[in-house]
Amino acid sequence: MKRNLSLRATPSPFSTKVTLYEATDAVESVRRSKRLKVSAEHCPEYPELSEVAEQSASSRKATERSDPGRTSVKTESVAGTPRDTLPGRPKPKRVTSPRTQKPIPTALETPHPAPPRWRETYDTIKRMRLHIVAPVDTMGCDQAQLREADPRNQRYSTLVSLMLSSQTKDEVTDAAVAKLREAVGGTLSVDAILQADESVIAEAICKVGFWRRKTQYIKQAAQKLRDEFDSDVPKTVDELCSLPGVGPKMAFLTLQVAWKLNAGIGVDVHVHRITNRLGWHKPPSKTPEETRLNLQSWLPLELHPEINHLLVGFGQTICTPVAPKCDQCELSDGLCPSARKVAKASSSKPGSKKVTIFASGPDTGAGPKIEVALEEEEHKIALESTSATRRTPPEQLKLVKIEGTSP
């Protein structure tokens, strides 16, 4: 069925060149909608969204009160923001279990074999040490306890000395212990450290390596000693290693010096370096702990307390980290595989001449004197090296004496 439509033309409000047409009569659609029209009286009533949120929150609180261990379910607020992330609400902290400390190993599953000729090497070092006074002999950790009368303070002084000794020379450690004792009142005890301010401790030990960190360690260790060990030094390795700033080396040496207990070998950089130079580890050990376990596999038990003191003094005087004095060491005659072969080549050859050279400044005429013993054919090299070292031009060097040795 066709119907005539009447249209009405109206100018466009946006452009004068455009004309809009619209029907004058409302026309009913021929196709009917298939949607059902339901009256409002048949529709169920639903609660508002805000009421649902409030009911959910009240039920969650009731559940938490009845069963605190039950995991709570996050509910959405009316605005769609999770309730746990609302501003002003603190985030819940994660509860973590305390970290358990692993026990210090005392032996290898497969023992390291004893190196050949180790006894001869050990006895040779011991014989050389009889004629050497090293810093560890007069300023080691065993000297700190001698200035205390109370046995408990003697043990604590030993522990503090070892805590300060890491990455520090014995001379500096000994001076720091003495200054710390004076700063806290003349007696080095747990109570004196706890009563002292951190700034006082820091000023006393500021010459040692990592003194800021060690200041905190000393304070924290003293607090733990008072709370858990009746202000005394523990008697086991694991208990000592539970103290802040205390490692296996310090623990073993503390037991040996403070309690006279032979629990293991204290391995520091000297023991680690020298035993590797001697070829006592196959393959070479990479850490002090690996060195300790290797040595404890074969070294007799009665030598454990003394090997640290023996090798530390040997490493401070003869087997130094840089430029070891192999020419003064008896091990260079076939007992040390790392001995420098040119160590004894510095003696003059027959027919050579000893040249003494003086270097003077250009203005004063008197400056630092340099004496160099060298072979005659190395005379020119010595002049150049001396000039570069003292920053003195070659023309300022004066040859003053040439004397012959053996013809």
mmCIF file of C-alpha atoms in Angstrom, residues 172-390:
data_model
loop_
_atom_site.group_PDB
_atom_site.id
_atom_site.type_symbol
_atom_site.label_atom_id
_atom_site.label_comp_id
_atom_site.label_asym_id
_atom_site.label_seq_id
_atom_site.Cartn_x
_atom_site.Cartn_y
_atom_site.Cartn_z
ATOM 1 C CA VAL A 172 95.943 -0.359 62.798
ATOM 2 C CA THR A 173 93.733 -2.946 64.509
ATOM 3 C CA ASP A 174 95.811 -2.933 67.692
ATOM 4 C CA ALA A 175 95.709 0.867 67.884
ATOM 5 C CA ALA A 176 91.952 0.897 67.258
ATOM 6 C CA VAL A 177 91.272 -1.624 70.040
ATOM 7 C CA ALA A 178 93.346 0.424 72.489
ATOM 8 C CA LYS A 179 91.585 3.645 71.493
ATOM 9 C CA LEU A 180 88.163 2.012 71.752
ATOM 10 C CA ARG A 181 88.963 0.678 75.224
ATOM 11 C CA GLU A 182 89.969 4.150 76.335
ATOM 12 C CA ALA A 183 86.892 5.749 74.729
ATOM 13 C CA VAL A 184 84.425 3.517 76.595
ATOM 14 C CA GLY A 185 85.983 4.005 80.015
ATOM 15 C CA GLY A 186 89.116 1.868 80.172
ATOM 16 C CA THR A 187 87.457 -1.569 80.086
ATOM 17 C CA LEU A 188 86.251 -3.226 76.911
ATOM 18 C CA SER A 189 83.035 -5.013 77.897
ATOM 19 C CA VAL A 190 79.585 -5.663 76.464
ATOM 20 C CA ASP A 191 77.914 -3.213 78.847
ATOM 21 C CA ALA A 192 80.454 -0.478 78.086
ATOM 22 C CA ILE A 193 79.820 -0.813 74.339
ATOM 23 C CA LEU A 194 76.039 -0.716 74.802
ATOM 24 C CA GLN A 195 76.228 2.403 76.950
ATOM 25 C CA ALA A 196 78.562 4.203 74.547
ATOM 26 C CA ASP A 197 77.177 6.285 71.710
ATOM 27 C CA GLU A 198 77.799 5.128 68.145
ATOM 28 C CA SER A 199 79.679 8.342 67.378
ATOM 29 C CA VAL A 200 82.154 7.552 70.176
ATOM 30 C CA ILE A 201 82.767 4.056 68.797
ATOM 31 C CA ALA A 202 83.053 5.344 65.237
ATOM 32 C CA GLU A 203 85.614 7.965 66.191
ATOM 33 C CA ALA A 204 87.727 5.362 68.010
ATOM 34 C CA ILE A 205 87.833 2.848 65.134
ATOM 35 C CA CYS A 206 87.752 5.249 62.181
ATOM 36 C CA LYS A 207 91.202 4.110 60.984
ATOM 37 C CA VAL A 208 90.171 0.506 60.284
ATOM 38 C CA GLY A 209 88.653 -0.622 57.016
ATOM 39 C CA PHE A 210 84.854 -0.347 56.676
ATOM 40 C CA TRP A 211 84.660 1.401 60.064
ATOM 41 C CA ARG A 212 81.084 2.639 59.553
ATOM 42 C CA ARG A 213 79.759 -0.849 59.002
ATOM 43 C CA LYS A 214 81.891 -2.275 61.813
ATOM 44 C CA THR A 215 80.504 0.353 64.201
ATOM 45 C CA GLN A 216 77.012 -0.995 63.588
ATOM 46 C CA TYR A 217 78.197 -4.604 63.836
ATOM 47 C CA ILE A 218 79.873 -4.030 67.201
ATOM 48 C CA LYS A 219 76.738 -2.403 68.606
ATOM 49 C CA GLN A 220 74.400 -5.080 67.259
ATOM 50 C CA ALA A 221 76.672 -7.937 68.342
ATOM 51 C CA ALA A 222 76.930 -6.536 71.873
ATOM 52 C CA GLN A 223 73.146 -6.321 72.103
ATOM 53 C CA LYS A 224 72.773 -9.922 70.987
ATOM 54 C CA LEU A 225 75.470 -11.101 73.388
ATOM 55 C CA ARG A 226 73.622 -9.534 76.295
ATOM 56 C CA ASP A 227 70.183 -10.776 75.229
ATOM 57 C CA GLU A 228 71.062 -14.325 74.220
ATOM 58 C CA PHE A 229 74.459 -15.235 75.710
ATOM 59 C CA ASP A 230 74.515 -13.546 79.130
ATOM 60 C CA SER A 231 77.038 -10.921 77.928
ATOM 61 C CA ASP A 232 79.643 -13.582 77.187
ATOM 62 C CA VAL A 233 81.246 -14.934 74.018
ATOM 63 C CA PRO A 234 79.552 -18.097 72.657
ATOM 64 C CA LYS A 235 81.438 -21.392 72.623
ATOM 65 C CA THR A 236 80.340 -22.782 69.233
ATOM 66 C CA VAL A 237 81.118 -21.778 65.670
ATOM 67 C CA ASP A 238 77.495 -21.540 64.595
ATOM 68 C CA GLU A 239 76.570 -19.307 67.547
ATOM 69 C CA LEU A 240 79.517 -17.016 66.844
ATOM 70 C CA CYS A 241 78.620 -16.790 63.163
ATOM 71 C CA SER A 242 75.095 -15.737 64.147
ATOM 72 C CA LEU A 243 76.550 -12.466 65.457
ATOM 73 C CA PRO A 244 76.547 -9.529 62.999
ATOM 74 C CA GLY A 245 79.925 -9.080 61.314
ATOM 75 C CA VAL A 246 81.387 -12.435 62.401
ATOM 76 C CA GLY A 247 82.448 -15.015 59.820
ATOM 77 C CA PRO A 248 83.990 -18.503 60.004
ATOM 78 C CA LYS A 249 87.595 -17.261 60.244
ATOM 79 C CA MET A 250 86.780 -14.999 63.196
ATOM 80 C CA ALA A 251 84.714 -17.734 64.841
ATOM 81 C CA PHE A 252 87.466 -20.385 64.715
ATOM 82 C CA LEU A 253 90.147 -17.965 65.921
ATOM 83 C CA THR A 254 87.886 -16.714 68.724
ATOM 84 C CA LEU A 255 87.368 -20.251 69.995
ATOM 85 C CA GLN A 256 91.103 -20.963 69.837
ATOM 86 C CA VAL A 257 92.216 -17.784 71.623
ATOM 87 C CA ALA A 258 89.297 -17.041 73.957
ATOM 88 C CA TRP A 259 88.160 -20.541 74.925
ATOM 89 C CA LYS A 260 91.242 -22.622 73.983
ATOM 90 C CA LEU A 261 89.004 -24.819 71.814
ATOM 91 C CA ASN A 262 90.360 -26.501 68.694
ATOM 92 C CA ALA A 263 87.303 -26.475 66.441
ATOM 93 C CA GLY A 264 88.934 -25.741 63.080
ATOM 94 C CA ILE A 265 91.437 -23.626 61.141
ATOM 95 C CA GLY A 266 91.078 -19.879 60.818
ATOM 96 C CA VAL A 267 91.921 -19.067 57.199
ATOM 97 C CA ASP A 268 92.634 -15.471 56.243
ATOM 98 C CA VAL A 269 94.197 -13.979 53.104
ATOM 99 C CA HIS A 270 97.734 -14.991 54.135
ATOM 100 C CA VAL A 271 96.881 -18.646 54.739
ATOM 101 C CA HIS A 272 94.832 -18.746 51.532
ATOM 102 C CA ARG A 273 97.597 -17.164 49.443
ATOM 103 C CA ILE A 274 100.580 -19.078 50.846
ATOM 104 C CA THR A 275 99.031 -22.551 50.738
ATOM 105 C CA ASN A 276 98.079 -21.979 47.110
ATOM 106 C CA ARG A 277 101.584 -20.791 46.280
ATOM 107 C CA LEU A 278 102.937 -23.951 47.874
ATOM 108 C CA GLY A 279 100.665 -26.054 45.659
ATOM 109 C CA TRP A 280 98.803 -27.622 48.552
ATOM 110 C CA HIS A 281 95.426 -27.439 46.751
ATOM 111 C CA LYS A 282 94.650 -29.459 43.639
ATOM 112 C CA PRO A 283 92.957 -27.709 41.914
ATOM 113 C CA PRO A 284 93.792 -24.321 43.466
ATOM 114 C CA SER A 285 91.201 -23.214 46.002
ATOM 115 C CA LYS A 286 89.126 -20.152 45.165
ATOM 116 C CA THR A 287 87.801 -19.105 48.581
ATOM 117 C CA PRO A 288 89.141 -19.144 52.152
ATOM 118 C CA GLU A 289 86.396 -21.581 53.124
ATOM 119 C CA GLU A 290 87.506 -24.002 50.406
ATOM 120 C CA THR A 291 91.062 -23.633 51.650
ATOM 121 C CA ARG A 292 89.981 -24.383 55.221
ATOM 122 C CA LEU A 293 88.110 -27.549 54.304
ATOM 123 C CA ASN A 294 91.016 -28.795 52.195
ATOM 124 C CA LEU A 295 93.535 -28.214 54.984
ATOM 125 C CA GLN A 296 91.328 -29.824 57.614
ATOM 126 C CA SER A 297 91.160 -32.938 55.432
ATOM 127 C CA TRP A 298 94.819 -33.861 55.888
ATOM 128 C CA LEU A 299 96.596 -31.514 58.295
ATOM 129 C CA PRO A 300 97.029 -33.183 61.726
ATOM 130 C CA LEU A 301 94.570 -31.920 64.325
ATOM 131 C CA GLU A 302 97.270 -30.733 66.706
ATOM 132 C CA LEU A 303 98.551 -28.276 64.062
ATOM 133 C CA HIS A 304 95.179 -26.570 63.485
ATOM 134 C CA PRO A 305 95.533 -23.927 66.234
ATOM 135 C CA GLU A 306 99.021 -22.770 65.219
ATOM 136 C CA ILE A 307 98.969 -22.746 61.416
ATOM 137 C CA ASN A 308 97.180 -19.412 61.159
ATOM 138 C CA HIS A 309 99.652 -17.574 63.389
ATOM 139 C CA LEU A 310 102.563 -19.304 61.676
ATOM 140 C CA LEU A 311 101.568 -18.470 58.101
ATOM 141 C CA VAL A 312 100.264 -14.970 58.850
ATOM 142 C CA GLY A 313 103.663 -13.917 60.223
ATOM 143 C CA PHE A 314 105.388 -15.644 57.301
ATOM 144 C CA GLY A 315 103.129 -13.811 54.857
ATOM 145 C CA GLN A 316 103.685 -10.447 56.537
ATOM 146 C CA THR A 317 107.487 -10.658 56.315
ATOM 147 C CA ILE A 318 108.650 -13.133 53.646
ATOM 148 C CA CYS A 319 105.865 -14.431 51.396
ATOM 149 C CA THR A 320 104.266 -11.017 50.910
ATOM 150 C CA PRO A 321 101.361 -10.457 48.488
ATOM 151 C CA VAL A 322 103.487 -8.272 46.191
ATOM 152 C CA ALA A 323 107.173 -8.928 45.467
ATOM 153 C CA PRO A 324 107.704 -11.883 47.821
ATOM 154 C CA LYS A 325 111.247 -12.163 49.191
ATOM 155 C CA CYS A 326 112.068 -15.491 47.580
ATOM 156 C CA ASP A 327 115.790 -14.749 47.857
ATOM 157 C CA GLN A 328 115.423 -14.827 51.660
ATOM 158 C CA CYS A 329 113.166 -17.891 51.761
ATOM 159 C CA GLU A 330 114.541 -21.400 52.313
ATOM 160 C CA LEU A 331 111.577 -22.875 50.446
ATOM 161 C CA SER A 332 112.943 -21.587 47.137
ATOM 162 C CA ASP A 333 115.366 -24.534 47.069
ATOM 163 C CA GLY A 334 112.844 -26.930 45.587
ATOM 164 C CA LEU A 335 110.027 -26.845 48.166
ATOM 165 C CA CYS A 336 107.981 -23.991 46.705
ATOM 166 C CA PRO A 337 106.771 -24.382 43.109
ATOM 167 C CA SER A 338 105.984 -20.652 42.946
ATOM 168 C CA ALA A 339 109.479 -19.453 43.882
ATOM 169 C CA ARG A 340 110.829 -16.873 41.461
ATOM 170 C CA LYS A 341 113.747 -18.281 39.527
ATOM 171 C CA VAL A 342 115.468 -14.883 39.159
ATOM 172 C CA ALA A 343 115.303 -14.113 42.869
ATOM 173 C CA LYS A 344 119.001 -14.862 43.503
ATOM 174 C CA ALA A 345 120.348 -13.460 40.243
ATOM 175 C CA SER A 346 121.005 -10.046 41.773
ATOM 176 C CA SER A 347 124.523 -10.939 42.984
ATOM 177 C CA SER A 348 127.287 -9.348 40.943
ATOM 178 C CA LYS A 349 129.190 -11.400 38.384
ATOM 179 C CA PRO A 350 133.007 -11.672 38.476
ATOM 180 C CA GLY A 351 134.549 -8.684 36.772
ATOM 181 C CA SER A 352 131.469 -6.489 37.162
ATOM 182 C CA LYS A 353 131.598 -3.036 38.673
ATOM 183 C CA LYS A 354 129.433 -1.423 41.313
ATOM 184 C CA VAL A 355 128.242 1.992 40.284
ATOM 185 C CA THR A 356 127.011 4.548 42.814
ATOM 186 C CA ILE A 357 124.909 7.349 41.349
ATOM 187 C CA PHE A 358 123.846 10.590 42.982
ATOM 188 C CA ALA A 359 120.979 12.730 41.694
ATOM 189 C CA SER A 360 121.072 16.418 42.593
ATOM 190 C CA GLY A 361 118.461 19.090 42.078
ATOM 191 C CA PRO A 362 119.169 21.913 39.559
ATOM 192 C CA ASP A 363 119.020 24.809 42.044
ATOM 193 C CA THR A 364 120.095 23.643 45.488
ATOM 194 C CA GLY A 365 122.893 21.362 44.404
ATOM 195 C CA ALA A 366 121.878 18.904 47.109
ATOM 196 C CA GLY A 367 118.900 16.635 46.786
ATOM 197 C CA PRO A 368 117.870 13.048 47.360
ATOM 198 C CA LYS A 369 120.753 10.591 47.003
ATOM 199 C CA ILE A 370 120.082 7.414 45.050
ATOM 200 C CA GLU A 371 122.400 4.443 45.261
ATOM 201 C CA VAL A 372 121.956 1.774 42.652
ATOM 202 C CA ALA A 373 124.015 -1.414 42.422
ATOM 203 C CA LEU A 374 123.990 -2.779 38.908
ATOM 204 C CA GLU A 375 126.020 -4.538 36.280
ATOM 205 C CA GLU A 376 128.203 -2.386 34.089
ATOM 206 C CA GLU A 377 126.198 -3.148 30.972
ATOM 207 C CA GLU A 378 123.032 -1.936 32.710
ATOM 208 C CA HIS A 379 124.526 1.444 33.568
ATOM 209 C CA LYS A 380 122.644 3.311 30.898
ATOM 210 C CA ILE A 381 119.295 1.725 31.827
ATOM 211 C CA ALA A 382 119.812 2.693 35.466
ATOM 212 C CA LEU A 383 120.451 6.310 34.549
ATOM 213 C CA GLU A 384 117.245 6.507 32.531
ATOM 214 C CA SER A 385 115.093 4.821 35.204
ATOM 215 C CA THR A 386 116.552 7.009 37.976
ATOM 216 C CA SER A 387 115.873 10.120 35.926
ATOM 217 C CA ALA A 388 112.256 9.126 35.282
ATOM 218 C CA THR A 389 111.639 8.228 38.921
ATOM 219 C CA ARG A 390 113.020 11.413 40.463
#
